[in-house]
Coordinates of C-alpha atoms and ligand atoms in Angstrom, one line a residue:
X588 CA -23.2 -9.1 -16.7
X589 CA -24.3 -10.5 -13.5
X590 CA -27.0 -8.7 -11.6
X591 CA -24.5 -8.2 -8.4
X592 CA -22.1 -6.7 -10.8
X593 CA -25.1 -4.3 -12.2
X594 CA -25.8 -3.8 -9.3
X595 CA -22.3 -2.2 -7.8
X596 CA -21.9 -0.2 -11.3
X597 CA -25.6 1.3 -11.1
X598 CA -24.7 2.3 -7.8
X599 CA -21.7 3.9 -8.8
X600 CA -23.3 5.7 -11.8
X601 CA -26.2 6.5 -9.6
X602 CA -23.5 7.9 -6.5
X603 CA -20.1 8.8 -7.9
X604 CA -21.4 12.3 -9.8
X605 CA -22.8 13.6 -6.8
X606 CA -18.9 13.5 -4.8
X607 CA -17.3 17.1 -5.1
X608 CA -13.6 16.3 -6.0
X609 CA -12.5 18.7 -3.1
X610 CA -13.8 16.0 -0.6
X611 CA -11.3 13.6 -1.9
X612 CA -7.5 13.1 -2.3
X613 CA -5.8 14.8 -4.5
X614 CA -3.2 11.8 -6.0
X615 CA -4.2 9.1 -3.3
X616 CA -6.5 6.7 -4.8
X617 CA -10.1 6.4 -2.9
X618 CA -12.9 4.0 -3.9
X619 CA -15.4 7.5 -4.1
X620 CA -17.7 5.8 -2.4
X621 CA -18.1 3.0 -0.1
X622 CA -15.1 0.7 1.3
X623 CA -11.4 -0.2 -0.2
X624 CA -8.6 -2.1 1.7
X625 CA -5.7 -4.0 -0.3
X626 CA -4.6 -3.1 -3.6
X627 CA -5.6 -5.4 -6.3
X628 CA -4.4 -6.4 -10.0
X629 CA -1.7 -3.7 -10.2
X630 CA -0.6 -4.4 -13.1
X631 CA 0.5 -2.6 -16.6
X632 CA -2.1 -3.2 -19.8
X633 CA -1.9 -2.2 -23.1
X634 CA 0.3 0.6 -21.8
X635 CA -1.8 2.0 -19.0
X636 CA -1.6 0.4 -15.2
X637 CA -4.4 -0.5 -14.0
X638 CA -5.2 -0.5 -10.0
X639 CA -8.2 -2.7 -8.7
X640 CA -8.9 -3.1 -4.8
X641 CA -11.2 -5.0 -2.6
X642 CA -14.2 -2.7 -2.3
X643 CA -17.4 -2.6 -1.2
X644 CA -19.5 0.2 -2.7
X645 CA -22.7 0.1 -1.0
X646 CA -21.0 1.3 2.6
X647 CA -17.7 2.7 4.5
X648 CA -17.5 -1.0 6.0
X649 CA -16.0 -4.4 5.0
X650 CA -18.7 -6.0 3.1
X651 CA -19.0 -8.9 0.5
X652 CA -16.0 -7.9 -1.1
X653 CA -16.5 -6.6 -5.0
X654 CA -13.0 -5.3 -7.0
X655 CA -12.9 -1.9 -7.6
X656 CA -11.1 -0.4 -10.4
X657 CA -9.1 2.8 -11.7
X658 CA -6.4 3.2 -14.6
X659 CA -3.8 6.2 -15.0
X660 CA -1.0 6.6 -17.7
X661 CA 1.3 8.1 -15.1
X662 CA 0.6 6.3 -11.8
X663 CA -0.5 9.7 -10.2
X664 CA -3.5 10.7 -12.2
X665 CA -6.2 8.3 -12.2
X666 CA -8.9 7.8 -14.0
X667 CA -12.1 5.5 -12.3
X668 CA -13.9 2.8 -14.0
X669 CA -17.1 0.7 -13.3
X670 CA -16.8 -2.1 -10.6
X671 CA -14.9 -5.3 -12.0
X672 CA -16.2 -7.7 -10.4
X673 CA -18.7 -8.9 -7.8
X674 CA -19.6 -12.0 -5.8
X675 CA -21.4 -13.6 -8.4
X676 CA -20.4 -17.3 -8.6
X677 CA -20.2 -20.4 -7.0
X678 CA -16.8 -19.9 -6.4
X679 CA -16.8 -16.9 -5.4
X680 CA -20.1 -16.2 -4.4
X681 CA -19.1 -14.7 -0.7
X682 CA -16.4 -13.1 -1.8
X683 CA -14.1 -11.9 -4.7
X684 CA -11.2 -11.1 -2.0
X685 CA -7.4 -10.3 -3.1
X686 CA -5.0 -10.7 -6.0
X687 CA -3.3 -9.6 -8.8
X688 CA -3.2 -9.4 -12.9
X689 CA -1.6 -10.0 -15.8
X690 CA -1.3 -9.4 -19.2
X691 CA -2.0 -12.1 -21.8
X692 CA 0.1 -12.8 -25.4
X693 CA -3.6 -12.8 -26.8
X694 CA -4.5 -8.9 -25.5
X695 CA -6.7 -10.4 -22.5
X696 CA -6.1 -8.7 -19.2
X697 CA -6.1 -11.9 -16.5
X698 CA -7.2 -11.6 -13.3
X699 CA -6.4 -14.1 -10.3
X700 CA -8.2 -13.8 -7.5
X701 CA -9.6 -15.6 -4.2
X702 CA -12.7 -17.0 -4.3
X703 CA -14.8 -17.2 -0.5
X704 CA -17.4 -19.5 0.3
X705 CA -19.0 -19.9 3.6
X706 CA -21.0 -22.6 4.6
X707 CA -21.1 -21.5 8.9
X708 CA -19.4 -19.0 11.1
X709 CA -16.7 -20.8 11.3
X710 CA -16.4 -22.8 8.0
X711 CA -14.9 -21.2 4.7
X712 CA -13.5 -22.5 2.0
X713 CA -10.8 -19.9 0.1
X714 CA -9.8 -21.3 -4.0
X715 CA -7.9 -19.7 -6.5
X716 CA -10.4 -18.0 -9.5
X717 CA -9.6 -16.3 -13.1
X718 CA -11.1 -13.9 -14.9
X719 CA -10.1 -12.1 -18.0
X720 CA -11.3 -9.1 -19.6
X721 CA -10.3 -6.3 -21.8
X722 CA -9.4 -3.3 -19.3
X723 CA -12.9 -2.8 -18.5
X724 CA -14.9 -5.9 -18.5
X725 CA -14.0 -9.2 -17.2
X726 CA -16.0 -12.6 -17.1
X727 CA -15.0 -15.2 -14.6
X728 CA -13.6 -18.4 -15.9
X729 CA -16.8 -21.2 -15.5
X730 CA -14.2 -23.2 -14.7
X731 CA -13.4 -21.8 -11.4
X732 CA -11.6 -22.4 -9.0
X733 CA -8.0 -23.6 -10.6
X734 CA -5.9 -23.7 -7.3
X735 CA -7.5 -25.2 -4.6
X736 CA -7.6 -27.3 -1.4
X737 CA -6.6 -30.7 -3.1
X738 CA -3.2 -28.8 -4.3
X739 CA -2.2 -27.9 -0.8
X740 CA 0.9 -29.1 0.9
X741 CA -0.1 -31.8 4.0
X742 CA -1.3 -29.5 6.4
X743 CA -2.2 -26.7 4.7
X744 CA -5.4 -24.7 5.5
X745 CA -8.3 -24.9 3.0
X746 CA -9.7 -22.1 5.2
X747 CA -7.1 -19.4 5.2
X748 CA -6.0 -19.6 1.6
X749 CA -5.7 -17.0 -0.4
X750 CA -4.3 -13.9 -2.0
X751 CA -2.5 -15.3 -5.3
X752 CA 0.2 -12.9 -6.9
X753 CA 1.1 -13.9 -10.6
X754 CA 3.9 -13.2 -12.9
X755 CA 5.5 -15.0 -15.9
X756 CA 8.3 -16.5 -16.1
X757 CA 10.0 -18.1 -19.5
X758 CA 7.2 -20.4 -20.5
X759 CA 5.4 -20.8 -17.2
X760 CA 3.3 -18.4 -15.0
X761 CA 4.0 -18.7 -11.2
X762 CA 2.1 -17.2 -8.1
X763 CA 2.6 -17.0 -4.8
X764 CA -0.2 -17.4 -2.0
X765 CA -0.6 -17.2 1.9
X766 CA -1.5 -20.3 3.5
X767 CA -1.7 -21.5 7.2
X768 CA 1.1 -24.6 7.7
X769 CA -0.2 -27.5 10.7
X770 CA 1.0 -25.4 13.2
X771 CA -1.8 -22.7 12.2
X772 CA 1.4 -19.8 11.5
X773 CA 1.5 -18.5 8.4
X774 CA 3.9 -20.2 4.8
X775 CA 3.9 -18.6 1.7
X776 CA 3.5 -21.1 -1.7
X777 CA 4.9 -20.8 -4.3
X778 CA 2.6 -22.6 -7.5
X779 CA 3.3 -22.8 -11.3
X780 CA 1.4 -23.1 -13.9
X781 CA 1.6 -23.2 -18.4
X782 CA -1.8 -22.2 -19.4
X783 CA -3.4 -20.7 -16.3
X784 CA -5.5 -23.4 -16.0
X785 CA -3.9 -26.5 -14.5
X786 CA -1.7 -25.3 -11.7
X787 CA 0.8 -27.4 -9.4
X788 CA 2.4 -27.0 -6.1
X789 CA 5.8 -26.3 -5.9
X790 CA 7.2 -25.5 -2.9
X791 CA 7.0 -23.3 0.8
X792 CA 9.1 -20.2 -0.1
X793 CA 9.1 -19.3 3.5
X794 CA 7.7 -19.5 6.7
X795 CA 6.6 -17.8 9.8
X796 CA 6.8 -20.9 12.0
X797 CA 5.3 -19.1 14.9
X798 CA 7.7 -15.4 14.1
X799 CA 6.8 -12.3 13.1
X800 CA 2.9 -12.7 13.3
X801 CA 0.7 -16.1 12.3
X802 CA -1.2 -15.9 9.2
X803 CA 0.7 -14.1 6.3
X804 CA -1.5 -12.3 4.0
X805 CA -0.8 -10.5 0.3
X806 CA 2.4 -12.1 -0.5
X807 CA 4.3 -10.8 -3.5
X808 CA 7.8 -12.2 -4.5
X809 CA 10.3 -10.7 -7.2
X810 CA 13.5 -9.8 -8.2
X811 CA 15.5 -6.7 -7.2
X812 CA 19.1 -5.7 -7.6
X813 CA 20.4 -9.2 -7.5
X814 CA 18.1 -10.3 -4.5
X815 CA 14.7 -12.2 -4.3
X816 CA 12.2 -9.8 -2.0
X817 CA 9.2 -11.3 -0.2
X818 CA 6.8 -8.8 0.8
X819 CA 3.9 -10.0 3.2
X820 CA 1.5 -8.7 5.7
X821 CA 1.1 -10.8 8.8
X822 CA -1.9 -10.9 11.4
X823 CA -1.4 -10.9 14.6
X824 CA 2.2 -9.7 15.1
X825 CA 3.7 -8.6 18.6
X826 CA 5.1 -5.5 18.6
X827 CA 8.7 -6.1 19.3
X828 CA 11.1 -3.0 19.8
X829 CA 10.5 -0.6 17.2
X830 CA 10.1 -2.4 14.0
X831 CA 6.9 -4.1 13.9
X832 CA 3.6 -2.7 14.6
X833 CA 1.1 -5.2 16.6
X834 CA -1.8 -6.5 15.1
X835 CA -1.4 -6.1 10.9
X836 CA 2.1 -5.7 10.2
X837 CA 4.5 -5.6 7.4
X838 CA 7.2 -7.8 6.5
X839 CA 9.8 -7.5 3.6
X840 CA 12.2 -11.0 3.6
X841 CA 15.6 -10.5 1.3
X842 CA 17.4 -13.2 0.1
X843 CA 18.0 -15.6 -2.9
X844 CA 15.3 -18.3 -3.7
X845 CA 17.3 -21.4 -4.1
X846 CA 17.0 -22.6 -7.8
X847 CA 16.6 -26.4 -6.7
X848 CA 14.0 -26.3 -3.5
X849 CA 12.7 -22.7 -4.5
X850 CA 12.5 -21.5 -0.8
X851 CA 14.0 -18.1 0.0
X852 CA 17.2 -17.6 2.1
X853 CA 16.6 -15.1 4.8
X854 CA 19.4 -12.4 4.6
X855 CA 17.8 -9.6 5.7
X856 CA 14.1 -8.5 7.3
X857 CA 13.0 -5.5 8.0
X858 CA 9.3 -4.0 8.4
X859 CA 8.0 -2.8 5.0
X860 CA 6.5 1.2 6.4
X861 CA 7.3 2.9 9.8
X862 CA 3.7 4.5 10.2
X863 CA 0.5 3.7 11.8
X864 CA -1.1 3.3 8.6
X865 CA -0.1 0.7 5.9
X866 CA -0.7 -3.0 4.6
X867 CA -1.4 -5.3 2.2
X868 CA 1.1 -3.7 -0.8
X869 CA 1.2 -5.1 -4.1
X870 CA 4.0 -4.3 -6.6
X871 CA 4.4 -4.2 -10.6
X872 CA 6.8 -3.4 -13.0
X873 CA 6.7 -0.4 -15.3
X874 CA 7.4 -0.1 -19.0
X875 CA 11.1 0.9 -17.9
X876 CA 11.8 -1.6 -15.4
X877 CA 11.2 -0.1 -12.1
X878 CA 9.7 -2.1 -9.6
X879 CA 6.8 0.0 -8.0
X880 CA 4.7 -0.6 -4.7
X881 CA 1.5 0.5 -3.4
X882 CA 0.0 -0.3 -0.2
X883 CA -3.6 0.7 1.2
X884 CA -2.7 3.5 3.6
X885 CA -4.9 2.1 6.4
X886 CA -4.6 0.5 9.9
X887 CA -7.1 -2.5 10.2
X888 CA -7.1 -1.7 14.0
X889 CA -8.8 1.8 13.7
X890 CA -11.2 1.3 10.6
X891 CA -14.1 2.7 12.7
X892 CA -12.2 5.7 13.6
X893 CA -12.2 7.8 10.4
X894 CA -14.7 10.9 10.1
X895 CA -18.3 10.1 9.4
X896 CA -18.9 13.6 6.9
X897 CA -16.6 12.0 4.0
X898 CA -18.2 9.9 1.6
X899 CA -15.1 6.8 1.3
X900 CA -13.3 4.9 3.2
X901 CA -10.0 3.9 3.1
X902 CA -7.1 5.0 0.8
X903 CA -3.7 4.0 -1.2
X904 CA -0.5 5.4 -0.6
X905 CA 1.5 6.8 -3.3
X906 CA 3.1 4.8 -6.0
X907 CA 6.5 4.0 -4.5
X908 CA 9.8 2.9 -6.7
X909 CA 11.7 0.1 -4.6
X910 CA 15.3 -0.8 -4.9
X911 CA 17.6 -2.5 -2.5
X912 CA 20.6 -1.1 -1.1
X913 CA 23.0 -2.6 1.5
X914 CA 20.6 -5.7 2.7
X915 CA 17.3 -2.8 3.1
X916 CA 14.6 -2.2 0.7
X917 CA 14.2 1.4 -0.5
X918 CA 11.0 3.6 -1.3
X919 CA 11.0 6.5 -3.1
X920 CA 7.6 8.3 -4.3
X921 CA 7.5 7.5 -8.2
X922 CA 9.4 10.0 -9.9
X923 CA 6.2 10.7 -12.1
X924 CA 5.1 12.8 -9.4
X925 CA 7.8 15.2 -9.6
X926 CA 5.7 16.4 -12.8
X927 CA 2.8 18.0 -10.7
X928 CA 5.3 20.2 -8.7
X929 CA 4.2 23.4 -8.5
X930 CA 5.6 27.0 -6.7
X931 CA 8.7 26.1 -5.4
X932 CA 10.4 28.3 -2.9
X933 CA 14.0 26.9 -1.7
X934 CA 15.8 28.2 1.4
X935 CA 19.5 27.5 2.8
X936 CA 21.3 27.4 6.3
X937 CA 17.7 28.5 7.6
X938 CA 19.0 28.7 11.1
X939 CA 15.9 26.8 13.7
X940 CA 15.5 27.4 17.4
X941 CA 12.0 28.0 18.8
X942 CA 9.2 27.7 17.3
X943 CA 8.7 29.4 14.0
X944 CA 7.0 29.2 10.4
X945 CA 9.1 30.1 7.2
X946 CA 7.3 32.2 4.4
X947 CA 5.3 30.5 2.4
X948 CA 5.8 27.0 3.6
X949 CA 2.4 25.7 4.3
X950 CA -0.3 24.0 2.2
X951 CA -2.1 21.0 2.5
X952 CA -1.0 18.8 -1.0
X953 CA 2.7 19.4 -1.1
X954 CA 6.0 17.6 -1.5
X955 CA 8.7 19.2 1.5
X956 CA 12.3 18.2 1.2
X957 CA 14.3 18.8 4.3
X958 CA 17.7 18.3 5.0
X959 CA 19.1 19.1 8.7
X960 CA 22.4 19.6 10.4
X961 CA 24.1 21.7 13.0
X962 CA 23.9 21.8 16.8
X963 CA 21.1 20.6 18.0
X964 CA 19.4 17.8 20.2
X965 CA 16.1 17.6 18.8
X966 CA 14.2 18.9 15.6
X967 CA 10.6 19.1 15.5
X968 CA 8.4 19.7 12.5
X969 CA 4.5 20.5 12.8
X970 CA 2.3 20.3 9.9
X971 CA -1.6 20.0 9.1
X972 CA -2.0 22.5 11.8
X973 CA -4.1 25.3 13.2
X974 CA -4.5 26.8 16.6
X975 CA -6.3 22.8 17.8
X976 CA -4.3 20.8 15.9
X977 CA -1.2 19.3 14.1
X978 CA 0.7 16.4 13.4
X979 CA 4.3 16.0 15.1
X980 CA 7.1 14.7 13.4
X981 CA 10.2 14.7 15.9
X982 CA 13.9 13.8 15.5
X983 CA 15.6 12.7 18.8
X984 CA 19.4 13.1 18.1
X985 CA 20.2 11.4 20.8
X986 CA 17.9 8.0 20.4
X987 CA 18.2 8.4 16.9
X988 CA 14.6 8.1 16.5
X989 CA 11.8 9.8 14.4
X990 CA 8.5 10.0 16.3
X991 CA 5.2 11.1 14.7
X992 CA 2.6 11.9 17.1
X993 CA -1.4 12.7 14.9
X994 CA -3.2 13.1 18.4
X995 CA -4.1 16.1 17.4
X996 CA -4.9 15.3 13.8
X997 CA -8.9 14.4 13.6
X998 CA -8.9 10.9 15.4
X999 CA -10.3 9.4 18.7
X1000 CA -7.5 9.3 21.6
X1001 CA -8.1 5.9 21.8
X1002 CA -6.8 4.5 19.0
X1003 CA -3.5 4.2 18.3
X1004 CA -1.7 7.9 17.5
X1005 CA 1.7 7.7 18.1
X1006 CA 4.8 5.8 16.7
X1007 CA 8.6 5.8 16.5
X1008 CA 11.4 4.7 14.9
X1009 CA 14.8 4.2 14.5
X1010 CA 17.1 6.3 11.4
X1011 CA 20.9 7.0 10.9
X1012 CA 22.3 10.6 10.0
X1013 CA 24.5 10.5 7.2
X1014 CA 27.7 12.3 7.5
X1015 CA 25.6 14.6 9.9
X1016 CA 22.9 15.4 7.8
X1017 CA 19.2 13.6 8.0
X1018 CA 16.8 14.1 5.1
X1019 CA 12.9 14.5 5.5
X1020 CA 11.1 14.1 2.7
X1021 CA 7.0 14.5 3.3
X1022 CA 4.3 13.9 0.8
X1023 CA 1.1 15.6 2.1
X1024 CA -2.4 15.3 0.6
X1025 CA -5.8 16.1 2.0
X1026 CA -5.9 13.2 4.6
X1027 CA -2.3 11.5 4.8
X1028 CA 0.9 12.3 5.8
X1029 CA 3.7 10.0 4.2
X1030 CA 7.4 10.7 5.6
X1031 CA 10.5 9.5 3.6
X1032 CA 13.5 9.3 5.4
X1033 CA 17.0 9.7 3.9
X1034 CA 16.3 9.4 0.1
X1035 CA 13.6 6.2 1.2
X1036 CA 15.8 4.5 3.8
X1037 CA 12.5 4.5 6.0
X1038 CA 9.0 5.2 4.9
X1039 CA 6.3 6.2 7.2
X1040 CA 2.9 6.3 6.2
X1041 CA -0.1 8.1 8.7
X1042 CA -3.7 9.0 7.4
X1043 CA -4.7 12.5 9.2
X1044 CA -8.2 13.8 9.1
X1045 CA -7.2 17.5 10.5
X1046 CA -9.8 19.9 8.8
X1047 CA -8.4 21.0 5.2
X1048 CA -8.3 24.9 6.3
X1049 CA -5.2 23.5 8.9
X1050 CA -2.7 24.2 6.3
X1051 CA 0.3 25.6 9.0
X1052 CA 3.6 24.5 9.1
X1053 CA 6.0 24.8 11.6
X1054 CA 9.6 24.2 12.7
X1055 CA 11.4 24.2 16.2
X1056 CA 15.0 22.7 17.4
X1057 CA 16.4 22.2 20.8
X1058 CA 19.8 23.6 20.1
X1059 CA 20.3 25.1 16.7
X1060 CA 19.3 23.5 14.0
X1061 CA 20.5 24.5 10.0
X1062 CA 18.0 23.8 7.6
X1063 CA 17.8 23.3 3.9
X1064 CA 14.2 23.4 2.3
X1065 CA 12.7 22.5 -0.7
X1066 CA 9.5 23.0 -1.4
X1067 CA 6.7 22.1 -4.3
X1068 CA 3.3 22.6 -4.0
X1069 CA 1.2 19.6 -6.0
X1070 CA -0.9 20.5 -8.4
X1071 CA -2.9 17.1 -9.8
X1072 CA -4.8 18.6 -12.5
X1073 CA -5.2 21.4 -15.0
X1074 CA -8.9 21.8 -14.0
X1075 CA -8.5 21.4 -10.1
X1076 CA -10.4 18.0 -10.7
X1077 CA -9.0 15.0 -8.4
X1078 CA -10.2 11.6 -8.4
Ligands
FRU1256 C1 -5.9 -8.4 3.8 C2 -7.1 -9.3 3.5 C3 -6.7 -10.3 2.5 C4 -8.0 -10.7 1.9 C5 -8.7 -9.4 1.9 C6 -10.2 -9.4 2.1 O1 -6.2 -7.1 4.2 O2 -7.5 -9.9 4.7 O3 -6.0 -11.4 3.0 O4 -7.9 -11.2 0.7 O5 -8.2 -8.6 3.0 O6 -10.8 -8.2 1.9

């Protein structure tokens, strides 16, 4: 093992022990210590999935980036293992930054990641790198890179590179990576390859050519319900109406990859998550065939922002199951997690006007199913509240929009707090689903039409929830309390 890699796991063995697990999420993953941002390797290996992320241990900022790494049987329970990798290598030796994993026919676990080197400020070279290890350690392939500059389309940028996302397909493996095209705007490449080793271009599977953002980062391309879905997160995007979020966005592109020139029709795009804070999601598929998602629950615009007292930075949101329906992609939280429901206390035709609390509705790690109708103009939900603070989630009948508002929730006012977006009620009724754990907030809307993901850092004794209508609202509730573990032990 390489003294860098030594290094990170002596520093988690020397570090991790001394983290009470009631200063961490409950189901959200957390690196423990130090820095996370985009989920890595999700993958499934000898029957266990495996989660790795781009981590650096030794602070709660963006560093040389190492690959964390957890495993869980169930997707909600996870179990943390030493540090993966760190920038150790020629190759790689300023940074092991993001990508994805596979399982071998030989019982390897393969890992394909970018390697960074910098030789000034403003010069970097990003390659394609391997490793492969057995689900706990991995050795770099001396070979490294295999995907680099020389394989690049005319045009293409050596510089912003990276970000490879492999499956197999038949005899072949293929990945996808983000790449800048002349016009510095981000393409998407498509690569394929029969031994891992020796790689070749294949084609542009789509393009920003100047929309929705410039460079487009994390790509991930697969199946689903008949449809091809491209999932990317571009830099620099301009807010426009209510879909995108400037800065680090999400984009999901729908449409069939045609067989003969392998780029993707664009039926349908849409942003991936509705709140303030998500990016960079990965997906896999499980042992039954569902296609699950996770993305780092995280706004690069307001990484300084989070409290100084906890121990981590940065966060995953839950697993989500995806499906297409009518053109849209649909998130659901994996059903696994219906298995840790705890307490439940249902109410009907709960009639709302001003503000009030119901019994026994309140907590801080729950699941909350709502389902309104009735006469009213507006709805208004407040959770992760006390007397100083809460988080808003409002439902304008008349706009049609859902607008959460976390001034109050444990951040700056400067940074950004407050977002909206559009939903449809269906035949009259609009369902709220909310997944809350110690610091996020993650809103599904109508059985995953709309997903909305918000990191809060409202003290954990703000447990109050409350409702409130203009008009009268009727409300059905259904409510679990989450329970992670036997022992009260989280991650
Ligand atoms: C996205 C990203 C990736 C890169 C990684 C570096 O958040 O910028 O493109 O691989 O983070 O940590």
């Amino acid at each position: 093992m390489s003294d860098a890699l030594q290094k990170a796991r002596d520093y988690e063995a020397a570090h991790l022990p001394e983290i009470p697990a009631a200063v961490l999420p409950v189901y959200h993953v957390t690196g423990g210590v130090g820095w996370i941002n985009d989920p890595n390797g999700f993958s499934r290996y000898q029957g266990e999935y495996h989660l790795f992320y781009q981590y650096h241990p030794y602070s709660k900022q963006w560093g040389p980036m190492h690959w964390g790494h957890v495993k869980s049987k169930d997707l909600i329970r996870w179990e943390r293992l030493p540090a993966a990798m760190a920038p150790d290598t020629e190759a790689d030796r300023d940074g092991c930054f993001s990508g994805s994993a596979i399982e071998l026919e030989d019982g390897r676990h393969a890992l394909i990641y970018t390697g960074v080197r910098k030789f000034s400020d403003t010069d970097e070279v990003q390659t394609q790198c391997l490793a492969f290890g057995d689900g706990v350690n991995y050795e770099k392939y001396e070979g490294n890179p295999v995907i680099d500059g020389s394989l690049l389309p005319e045009g293409g940028s050596r510089r912003d590179f990276r970000d490879p996302k492999i499956w197999r397909e038949g005899d072949s493996f293929f990945a996808v990576a983000g790449d800048r095209a002349a016009d510095g705007t981000g393409t998407i490449l498509l690569f394929e390859s029969k031994d891992l080793i020796h790689w070749e271009f294949r084609s542009v599977v789509a393009a920003s050519k100047g929309r929705y953002g410039r460079m487009w980062e994390c790509p991930d391309l697969f199946r689903l319900d008949g449809n091809h879905v491209l999932i990317t997160s571009p830099q620099e995007m301009v807010e426009s109406g209510l879909d995108f979020i400037e800065g680090n966005s999400t984009l999901c592109l729908i449409g069939t990859l045609n067989p003969y020139t392998l780029a993707l029709s664009e039926e349908w795009l849409q942003t991936i998550d509705y709140g303030l804070d998500f990016y960079a999601p990965q997906t896999m598929l499980t042992e039954d065939g569902r296609r699950v998602m996770i993305g780092w629950m995280q706004y690069w615009g307001s990484v300084d922002a989070a409290p100084e007292e906890l121990p981590f930075f940065g966060q995953m949101t839950v697993p989500r199951e995806l499906r297409v329906k009518n053109g849209r992609l649909i998130q659901n939280p994996v059903r696994e997690l219906e298995r840790y429901r705890r307490n439940r206390k249902r109410m009907e035709c709960e009639l709302i006007t001003d503000e009030t609390s119901l019994p026994g509705i309140s907590g801080r790690c729950l699941d909350l199913t709502l389902t309104l109708r009735g006469d009213y103009r507006s709805f208004r939900l407040c959770a992760v509240k006390d007397s100083e603070h809460e988080t808003v989630i409002r439902y304008d009948r008349k706009w049609s929009t859902i607008t959460v508002d976390r001034l109050k929730s444990g951040f700056a006012p400067e940074i950004r707090n407050v977002r909206s977006f559009r939903v449809q009620e269906r035949g009259g009724l609009l369902k709220l689903r909310l997944l809350l754990d110690r610091y996020s907030l993650e809103l599904f809307v109508n059985d995953g039409e709309q997903a909305a993901s918000f990191t809060v850092y409202t003290p954990q004794s703000a447990g109050d929830i409350t409702f409130a209508a203009e008009g009268t609202a009727v409300l059905d509730v259904d409510f679990y309390e989450l329970e992670v573990s036997e022992d009260g032990k989280a991650l």
